[in-house]
Amino acid sequence: MPDADEMFMKYAIQQARMAAEEDEVPVGAVIVHERKIIAKGHNQIETLKDPTAHAEMIVITQAANYLHLKWLQDCTLYVTIEPCSMCAGALVLSRISRVCFGARDPKTGACGSVVNIANHKGLNHRVDVKGGILTEECSGVLSEFFQKKRQAKRFLEN
């Protein structure tokens, strides 16, 4: 039987692939409550012309609406890449219990790679973080997207 974290990450990867099809940076996320997906989404920055329309922000709003609560205690976020500082801050503010991510983000990761907002001692809430879930598959979706972007750019330049 597959690991539950891997199973839910596969749903986040599906969302990332949907983002790529929409020419969005392929980041996907789902939020799980009581072993049920209650929110799913992907980056919509280009679509909405909104720099805050990260997958994590979208699913936090969906989950809060679904539960009719402002706190997401007893919920787990699955996201294909380590959350940035904006998203990690929102996770702390939402009091989500747990975050599981696929690929580390050495440029903007805020769950341990660059900074650790998710577990900052000065904040009122700390999030249980688990990274490295289906890392290769998560990284592969991103790599493939950017490789296609570079190929298209080279084609247009020639």
Coordinates of N, CA, C and O in Angstrom, one line a residue:
M1 N 0.8 -1.2 0.0 CA 0.0 0.0 0.0 C 0.9 1.2 0.0 O 1.8 1.3 0.8
P2 N 0.6 2.2 -0.9 CA 1.5 3.4 -0.9 C 1.4 4.2 0.3 O 0.3 4.3 1.0
D3 N 2.5 4.9 0.6 CA 2.5 5.8 1.8 C 1.5 6.9 1.6 O 1.4 7.4 0.4
A4 N 0.8 7.3 2.6 CA -0.2 8.4 2.5 C 0.3 9.7 2.0 O -0.3 10.4 1.2
D5 N 1.5 10.0 2.5 CA 2.1 11.3 2.1 C 2.4 11.3 0.5 O 2.2 12.2 -0.2
E6 N 2.9 10.1 0.1 CA 3.2 10.0 -1.4 C 1.9 10.0 -2.2 O 1.8 10.7 -3.2
M7 N 0.9 9.4 -1.6 CA -0.4 9.4 -2.3 C -1.0 10.8 -2.5 O -1.4 11.2 -3.6
F8 N -1.0 11.6 -1.4 CA -1.5 12.9 -1.5 C -0.6 13.8 -2.4 O -1.1 14.7 -3.0
M9 N 0.7 13.6 -2.3 CA 1.6 14.4 -3.1 C 1.3 14.1 -4.6 O 1.5 15.1 -5.4
K10 N 0.9 13.0 -5.0 CA 0.6 12.7 -6.4 C -0.6 13.6 -6.9 O -0.6 14.0 -8.0
Y11 N -1.5 13.9 -6.0 CA -2.6 14.8 -6.3 C -2.0 16.2 -6.5 O -2.5 16.9 -7.4
A12 N -1.1 16.6 -5.7 CA -0.4 17.9 -5.9 C 0.3 18.0 -7.2 O 0.3 19.0 -7.9
I13 N 1.0 16.9 -7.5 CA 1.7 16.8 -8.8 C 0.7 17.0 -10.0 O 1.0 17.6 -11.0
Q14 N -0.5 16.3 -9.9 CA -1.5 16.5 -10.9 C -1.8 18.0 -11.1 O -2.0 18.5 -12.2
Q15 N -2.0 18.7 -10.0 CA -2.3 20.1 -10.0 C -1.1 20.9 -10.7 O -1.4 21.8 -11.4
A16 N 0.1 20.5 -10.4 CA 1.3 21.2 -11.0 C 1.2 21.0 -12.5 O 1.5 21.9 -13.2
R17 N 0.9 19.8 -12.9 CA 0.8 19.6 -14.4 C -0.3 20.4 -15.0 O -0.2 20.9 -16.1
M18 N -1.4 20.6 -14.3 CA -2.5 21.5 -14.8 C -1.9 22.9 -15.0 O -2.3 23.6 -15.9
A19 N -1.1 23.4 -14.0 CA -0.6 24.7 -14.1 C 0.3 24.8 -15.3 O 0.2 25.8 -16.0
A20 N 1.1 23.8 -15.6 CA 2.0 23.9 -16.8 C 1.2 24.0 -18.0 O 1.6 24.7 -18.9
E21 N 0.1 23.2 -18.1 CA -0.8 23.3 -19.3 C -1.4 24.7 -19.5 O -1.7 25.1 -20.6
E22 N -1.5 25.5 -18.4 CA -2.0 26.8 -18.4 C -0.9 27.9 -18.5 O -1.1 29.0 -18.4
D23 N 0.3 27.4 -18.8 CA 1.5 28.2 -18.9 C 1.9 29.0 -17.6 O 2.4 30.1 -17.6
E24 N 1.5 28.3 -16.5 CA 1.9 28.8 -15.2 C 3.1 28.0 -14.7 O 3.2 26.9 -15.0
V25 N 3.9 28.6 -13.8 CA 5.0 27.9 -13.2 C 4.3 26.7 -12.5 O 3.4 26.9 -11.7
P26 N 4.7 25.5 -12.8 CA 4.0 24.3 -12.3 C 4.2 23.9 -10.8 O 5.0 23.1 -10.5
V27 N 3.4 24.6 -10.0 CA 3.4 24.3 -8.6 C 2.0 23.9 -8.3 O 1.0 24.7 -8.6
G28 N 1.8 22.8 -7.6 CA 0.5 22.3 -7.3 C 0.4 22.0 -5.8 O 1.4 21.8 -5.2
A29 N -0.8 22.1 -5.3 CA -1.0 21.9 -3.8 C -2.4 21.3 -3.5 O -3.3 21.6 -4.3
V30 N -2.4 20.6 -2.5 CA -3.7 20.1 -1.9 C -3.7 20.2 -0.4 O -2.6 20.1 0.2
I31 N -4.8 20.4 0.2 CA -4.9 20.4 1.7 C -5.8 19.2 2.1 O -6.9 19.0 1.5
V32 N -5.3 18.4 3.0 CA -6.0 17.2 3.5 C -6.5 17.4 5.0 O -5.7 17.9 5.8
H33 N -7.7 17.1 5.2 CA -8.3 17.1 6.6 C -9.0 15.8 6.8 O -9.8 15.4 5.9
E34 N -8.6 15.1 7.8 CA -9.2 13.8 8.1 C -9.1 12.8 6.9 O -10.1 12.2 6.5
R35 N -7.9 12.8 6.3 CA -7.6 11.9 5.2 C -8.5 12.2 3.9 O -8.6 11.3 3.1
K36 N -9.0 13.4 3.8 CA -9.8 13.8 2.7 C -9.3 15.1 2.1 O -9.0 16.0 2.9
I37 N -9.1 15.1 0.8 CA -8.7 16.4 0.2 C -9.9 17.3 0.2 O -10.9 17.1 -0.3
I38 N -9.6 18.5 0.9 CA -10.6 19.5 1.0 C -10.3 20.8 0.1 O -11.2 21.6 0.0
A39 N -9.1 20.8 -0.4 CA -8.8 22.0 -1.3 C -7.7 21.5 -2.2 O -6.8 20.7 -1.9
K40 N -7.8 22.0 -3.5 CA -6.7 21.7 -4.4 C -6.6 22.9 -5.4 O -7.5 23.6 -5.6
G41 N -5.3 23.1 -5.8 CA -5.1 24.2 -6.7 C -3.7 24.2 -7.2 O -2.8 23.4 -6.8
H42 N -3.4 25.2 -8.0 CA -2.1 25.4 -8.6 C -1.8 26.9 -8.8 O -2.8 27.7 -8.7
N43 N -0.6 27.2 -9.1 CA -0.3 28.6 -9.4 C -1.2 29.2 -10.4 O -1.5 28.6 -11.4
Q44 N -1.6 30.5 -10.2 CA -2.5 31.2 -11.1 C -2.0 32.6 -11.2 O -2.8 33.5 -11.5
I45 N -0.7 32.8 -11.0 CA -0.1 34.2 -11.1 C -0.4 34.9 -12.4 O -0.8 36.0 -12.4
E46 N -0.1 34.2 -13.5 CA -0.2 34.7 -14.8 C -1.7 34.9 -15.2 O -2.1 35.9 -15.7
T47 N -2.5 33.9 -14.9 CA -3.9 33.9 -15.2 C -4.6 35.0 -14.5 O -5.4 35.8 -15.1
L48 N -4.4 35.2 -13.2 CA -5.1 36.2 -12.4 C -4.3 37.6 -12.4 O -4.9 38.5 -11.8
K49 N -3.1 37.6 -13.0 CA -2.3 38.8 -12.9 C -2.1 39.2 -11.4 O -2.3 40.4 -11.1
D50 N -1.8 38.3 -10.6 CA -1.8 38.5 -9.1 C -0.5 37.8 -8.6 O -0.4 36.6 -8.6
P51 N 0.5 38.5 -8.1 CA 1.7 37.9 -7.6 C 1.5 37.1 -6.3 O 2.4 36.3 -6.0
T52 N 0.3 37.2 -5.7 CA 0.1 36.4 -4.5 C -0.7 35.1 -4.8 O -1.0 34.3 -3.9
A53 N -1.0 34.8 -6.1 CA -1.8 33.7 -6.5 C -1.0 32.4 -6.6 O -1.0 31.7 -7.5
H54 N -0.2 32.2 -5.5 CA 0.5 30.9 -5.4 C -0.4 29.8 -5.0 O -1.4 30.0 -4.4
A55 N 0.0 28.6 -5.4 CA -0.9 27.4 -5.1 C -1.3 27.3 -3.7 O -2.4 27.0 -3.3
E56 N -0.3 27.6 -2.8 CA -0.5 27.5 -1.4 C -1.6 28.5 -0.9 O -2.4 28.1 -0.1
M57 N -1.5 29.7 -1.4 CA -2.4 30.7 -1.0 C -3.8 30.4 -1.4 O -4.8 30.6 -0.7
I58 N -3.9 29.8 -2.6 CA -5.2 29.4 -3.2 C -5.9 28.3 -2.3 O -7.1 28.4 -2.0
V59 N -5.1 27.3 -2.0 CA -5.7 26.2 -1.2 C -6.0 26.6 0.2 O -6.9 26.0 0.8
I60 N -5.2 27.5 0.8 CA -5.5 27.9 2.2 C -6.8 28.6 2.2 O -7.7 28.3 3.1
T61 N -7.1 29.4 1.3 CA -8.4 30.1 1.2 C -9.6 29.1 1.0 O -10.6 29.1 1.7
Q62 N -9.3 28.1 0.1 CA -10.4 27.1 -0.2 C -10.6 26.3 1.1 O -11.8 26.0 1.4
A63 N -9.6 25.9 1.7 CA -9.7 25.0 2.9 C -10.5 25.8 4.0 O -11.3 25.2 4.7
A64 N -10.1 27.0 4.3 CA -10.8 27.8 5.3 C -12.3 27.9 5.0 O -13.1 27.8 5.8
N65 N -12.6 28.2 3.7 CA -14.0 28.3 3.3 C -14.7 26.9 3.5 O -15.8 26.9 3.9
Y66 N -14.0 25.9 3.1 CA -14.6 24.5 3.2 C -15.0 24.2 4.7 O -16.1 23.7 5.0
L67 N -14.0 24.5 5.6 CA -14.2 24.2 7.0 C -15.0 25.3 7.8 O -15.4 25.0 8.9
H68 N -15.2 26.4 7.1 CA -15.8 27.6 7.8 C -15.1 28.0 9.0 O -15.6 28.3 10.1
L69 N -13.7 27.9 8.9 CA -12.8 28.2 10.0 C -11.7 29.1 9.5 O -11.3 28.9 8.4
K70 N -11.1 29.9 10.4 CA -9.9 30.6 10.0 C -8.6 29.9 10.4 O -7.6 30.2 9.9
W71 N -8.7 28.9 11.2 CA -7.6 28.1 11.6 C -7.6 26.7 10.9 O -8.7 26.1 10.9
L72 N -6.5 26.3 10.4 CA -6.5 25.0 9.7 C -5.8 23.9 10.5 O -5.0 23.1 10.0
Q73 N -6.1 23.9 11.8 CA -5.5 22.9 12.7 C -6.0 21.5 12.2 O -7.1 21.5 11.6
D74 N -5.2 20.5 12.4 CA -5.6 19.2 11.9 C -5.6 19.1 10.4 O -6.3 18.2 9.9
C75 N -5.0 20.0 9.7 CA -4.9 19.9 8.2 C -3.4 19.7 7.8 O -2.5 20.2 8.5
T76 N -3.2 19.1 6.7 CA -1.9 19.0 6.1 C -1.9 19.5 4.7 O -2.8 19.2 3.9
L77 N -0.9 20.4 4.4 CA -0.7 20.9 3.0 C 0.3 20.0 2.3 O 1.4 19.7 2.9
Y78 N 0.0 19.6 1.1 CA 1.0 18.9 0.3 C 1.3 19.8 -0.9 O 0.3 20.3 -1.6
V79 N 2.5 20.2 -1.1 CA 2.9 21.1 -2.2 C 4.1 20.6 -2.9 O 5.0 20.1 -2.2
T80 N 4.2 20.8 -4.2 CA 5.3 20.2 -5.0 C 6.7 20.9 -4.8 O 7.7 20.3 -5.1
I81 N 6.7 22.1 -4.3 CA 8.0 22.8 -4.0 C 7.9 23.4 -2.6 O 6.8 23.8 -2.2
E82 N 9.0 23.6 -2.0 CA 9.0 24.2 -0.7 C 8.4 25.6 -0.7 O 8.7 26.4 -1.6
P83 N 7.5 25.9 0.2 CA 6.9 27.2 0.2 C 7.8 28.4 0.4 O 8.9 28.3 1.1
C84 N 7.5 29.5 -0.3 CA 8.3 30.7 -0.2 C 7.9 31.4 1.1 O 7.1 31.0 1.9
S85 N 8.5 32.6 1.4 CA 8.3 33.3 2.6 C 6.8 33.8 2.8 O 6.3 33.7 3.9
M86 N 6.2 34.2 1.7 CA 4.8 34.7 1.7 C 3.9 33.5 2.1 O 3.1 33.6 3.0
C87 N 4.1 32.4 1.5 CA 3.3 31.2 1.7 C 3.5 30.6 3.1 O 2.6 30.2 3.8
A88 N 4.8 30.5 3.5 CA 5.1 30.0 4.8 C 4.5 30.9 5.9 O 4.0 30.4 6.9
G89 N 4.5 32.2 5.7 CA 3.9 33.1 6.6 C 2.4 32.9 6.7 O 1.8 32.9 7.8
A90 N 1.8 32.7 5.6 CA 0.3 32.4 5.6 C 0.0 31.0 6.2 O -1.0 30.9 6.9
L91 N 0.9 30.1 6.1 CA 0.7 28.8 6.8 C 0.8 28.9 8.3 O 0.0 28.3 9.0
V92 N 1.8 29.7 8.7 CA 1.9 30.0 10.2 C 0.6 30.7 10.7 O 0.0 30.4 11.7
L93 N 0.2 31.7 9.9 CA -1.0 32.5 10.3 C -2.3 31.7 10.3 O -3.2 31.9 11.1
S94 N -2.3 30.7 9.4 CA -3.5 29.8 9.3 C -3.5 28.7 10.4 O -4.4 28.0 10.6
R95 N -2.3 28.6 11.0 CA -2.1 27.6 12.1 C -2.3 26.2 11.5 O -2.7 25.2 12.2
I96 N -1.9 26.0 10.3 CA -1.9 24.6 9.7 C -1.0 23.7 10.5 O 0.0 24.2 11.0
S97 N -1.4 22.5 10.7 CA -0.6 21.6 11.5 C 0.7 21.1 10.8 O 1.8 21.0 11.4
R98 N 0.6 20.8 9.5 CA 1.7 20.1 8.9 C 1.8 20.5 7.4 O 0.8 20.7 6.7
V99 N 3.1 20.6 6.9 CA 3.3 20.8 5.5 C 4.3 19.8 5.0 O 5.3 19.5 5.6
C100 N 3.9 19.2 3.9 CA 4.8 18.2 3.2 C 5.1 18.8 1.8 O 4.1 19.1 1.1
F101 N 6.3 18.8 1.5 CA 6.7 19.4 0.1 C 7.6 18.4 -0.6 O 8.2 17.5 0.0
G102 N 7.6 18.6 -1.9 CA 8.5 17.7 -2.7 C 9.9 18.2 -2.8 O 10.8 17.7 -2.2
A103 N 10.1 19.2 -3.7 CA 11.4 19.7 -4.0 C 11.8 20.8 -3.1 O 10.9 21.7 -2.8
R104 N 13.0 20.9 -2.7 CA 13.5 22.1 -1.9 C 13.7 23.2 -2.9 O 13.9 23.0 -4.1
D105 N 13.6 24.4 -2.4 CA 13.8 25.6 -3.2 C 15.0 26.4 -2.6 O 14.8 27.2 -1.7
P106 N 16.1 26.2 -3.3 CA 17.3 26.9 -2.7 C 17.4 28.4 -2.9 O 18.3 29.0 -2.4
K107 N 16.4 28.9 -3.7 CA 16.4 30.4 -3.9 C 15.5 31.1 -3.0 O 15.7 32.2 -2.6
T108 N 14.3 30.5 -2.8 CA 13.3 31.2 -2.0 C 12.6 30.4 -0.9 O 11.6 30.8 -0.3
G109 N 13.1 29.2 -0.7 CA 12.4 28.3 0.3 C 12.4 28.8 1.7 O 13.5 29.2 2.2
A110 N 11.3 28.8 2.3 CA 11.1 29.4 3.7 C 10.7 28.4 4.7 O 10.1 28.7 5.7
C111 N 11.0 27.1 4.4 CA 10.8 26.0 5.4 C 12.1 25.3 5.7 O 12.1 24.1 5.9
G112 N 13.2 26.1 5.6 CA 14.5 25.5 6.0 C 15.6 25.8 5.0 O 16.7 25.8 5.4
S113 N 15.3 26.0 3.7 CA 16.3 26.1 2.7 C 17.0 27.4 2.8 O 18.3 27.5 2.8
V114 N 16.3 28.5 2.7 CA 16.9 29.9 2.8 C 16.6 30.5 4.2 O 17.5 31.0 4.8
V115 N 15.4 30.4 4.6 CA 15.0 30.8 5.9 C 14.0 29.8 6.5 O 13.6 28.9 5.7
N116 N 13.6 29.9 7.7 CA 12.7 28.9 8.3 C 11.6 29.6 9.0 O 11.5 29.7 10.2
I117 N 10.7 30.2 8.2 CA 9.5 30.9 8.8 C 8.6 29.9 9.4 O 8.0 30.2 10.5
A118 N 8.5 28.7 8.8 CA 7.5 27.7 9.3 C 7.8 27.3 10.8 O 6.9 26.9 11.5
N119 N 9.1 27.4 11.2 CA 9.5 27.0 12.6 C 10.2 28.1 13.3 O 11.1 27.8 14.1
H120 N 9.9 29.4 13.0 CA 10.6 30.5 13.6 C 10.2 30.6 15.1 O 9.0 30.6 15.4
K121 N 11.1 30.6 16.0 CA 10.8 30.6 17.5 C 10.1 31.8 17.9 O 9.4 31.8 18.9
G122 N 10.3 32.9 17.2 CA 9.6 34.2 17.6 C 8.2 34.3 17.2 O 7.5 35.2 17.6
L123 N 7.7 33.3 16.4 CA 6.3 33.4 15.9 C 5.4 32.6 16.8 O 5.8 31.7 17.6
N124 N 4.1 32.8 16.8 CA 3.1 32.2 17.7 C 2.7 30.8 17.3 O 2.0 30.1 18.1
H125 N 3.1 30.3 16.2 CA 2.8 28.9 15.8 C 3.9 28.4 15.0 O 4.6 29.1 14.2
R126 N 4.2 27.1 15.1 CA 5.2 26.4 14.3 C 4.5 25.2 13.6 O 3.6 24.6 14.1
V127 N 5.0 25.0 12.4 CA 4.4 24.0 11.5 C 5.3 22.8 11.5 O 6.6 23.0 11.3
D128 N 4.8 21.6 11.5 CA 5.5 20.4 11.3 C 5.8 20.3 9.8 O 4.9 20.3 9.0
V129 N 7.1 20.2 9.5 CA 7.5 20.2 8.1 C 8.2 18.9 7.7 O 9.1 18.5 8.4
K130 N 7.8 18.4 6.6 CA 8.4 17.2 6.0 C 8.7 17.5 4.5 O 7.8 17.7 3.8
G131 N 10.0 17.5 4.2 CA 10.4 17.7 2.8 C 10.8 16.4 2.1 O 11.0 15.4 2.8
G132 N 11.0 16.5 0.8 CA 11.6 15.4 0.1 C 10.6 14.3 -0.3 O 11.0 13.1 -0.6
I133 N 9.3 14.6 -0.4 CA 8.3 13.6 -0.8 C 8.2 13.6 -2.3 O 7.9 14.6 -2.9
L134 N 8.6 12.5 -3.0 CA 8.5 12.4 -4.4 C 9.3 13.5 -5.1 O 8.9 14.1 -6.1
T135 N 10.5 13.8 -4.5 CA 11.3 14.9 -5.0 C 11.6 14.9 -6.5 O 11.5 15.9 -7.1
E136 N 12.0 13.7 -7.0 CA 12.4 13.6 -8.4 C 11.2 14.0 -9.3 O 11.4 14.7 -10.3
E137 N 10.0 13.4 -9.0 CA 8.9 13.7 -9.8 C 8.5 15.2 -9.7 O 8.2 15.8 -10.7
C138 N 8.5 15.8 -8.5 CA 8.2 17.2 -8.4 C 9.2 18.1 -9.1 O 8.8 19.0 -9.8
S139 N 10.5 17.8 -8.9 CA 11.5 18.5 -9.6 C 11.4 18.4 -11.1 O 11.6 19.3 -11.9
G140 N 11.0 17.2 -11.6 CA 10.9 16.9 -13.0 C 9.9 17.7 -13.7 O 10.1 18.2 -14.8
V141 N 8.7 17.9 -13.0 CA 7.7 18.8 -13.6 C 8.2 20.2 -13.8 O 8.0 20.8 -14.9
L142 N 8.9 20.7 -12.8 CA 9.4 22.1 -12.9 C 10.5 22.1 -14.0 O 10.5 23.0 -14.9
S143 N 11.4 21.2 -14.0 CA 12.5 21.2 -15.0 C 12.0 21.1 -16.4 O 12.5 21.8 -17.3
E144 N 11.1 20.2 -16.6 CA 10.5 20.0 -18.0 C 9.8 21.3 -18.4 O 10.0 21.8 -19.6
F145 N 9.1 22.0 -17.5 CA 8.5 23.3 -17.9 C 9.5 24.3 -18.3 O 9.3 24.9 -19.4
F146 N 10.5 24.5 -17.5 CA 11.5 25.5 -17.8 C 12.4 25.2 -19.0 O 12.8 26.0 -19.8
Q147 N 12.6 23.9 -19.3 CA 13.3 23.4 -20.4 C 12.5 23.8 -21.7 O 13.1 24.3 -22.7
K148 N 11.2 23.6 -21.7 CA 10.3 23.9 -22.8 C 10.3 25.4 -23.0 O 10.3 25.9 -24.2
K149 N 10.3 26.2 -22.0 CA 10.4 27.6 -22.1 C 11.7 28.1 -22.8 O 11.7 29.0 -23.6
R150 N 12.8 27.5 -22.3 CA 14.1 27.9 -22.9 C 14.1 27.5 -24.4 O 14.6 28.2 -25.2
Q151 N 13.6 26.3 -24.7 CA 13.6 25.9 -26.1 C 12.7 26.8 -27.0 O 13.1 27.2 -28.1
A152 N 11.6 27.2 -26.5 CA 10.7 28.1 -27.2 C 11.4 29.5 -27.4 O 11.3 30.0 -28.5
K153 N 12.1 29.9 -26.4 CA 12.8 31.2 -26.5 C 13.9 31.1 -27.6 O 14.0 32.0 -28.4
R154 N 14.7 30.0 -27.6 CA 15.7 29.8 -28.6 C 15.1 29.8 -30.0 O 15.7 30.3 -31.0
F155 N 14.0 29.1 -30.1 CA 13.3 29.0 -31.4 C 12.9 30.3 -31.9 O 13.1 30.6 -33.1
L156 N 12.4 31.2 -31.1 CA 11.9 32.5 -31.5 C 13.1 33.4 -31.8 O 13.0 34.3 -32.6
E157 N 14.3 33.2 -31.2 CA 15.4 34.0 -31.4 C 16.1 33.7 -32.8 O 16.8 34.5 -33.3
N158 N 15.9 32.5 -33.3 CA 16.5 32.0 -34.6 C 15.7 32.3 -35.8 O 14.8 32.8 -36.0

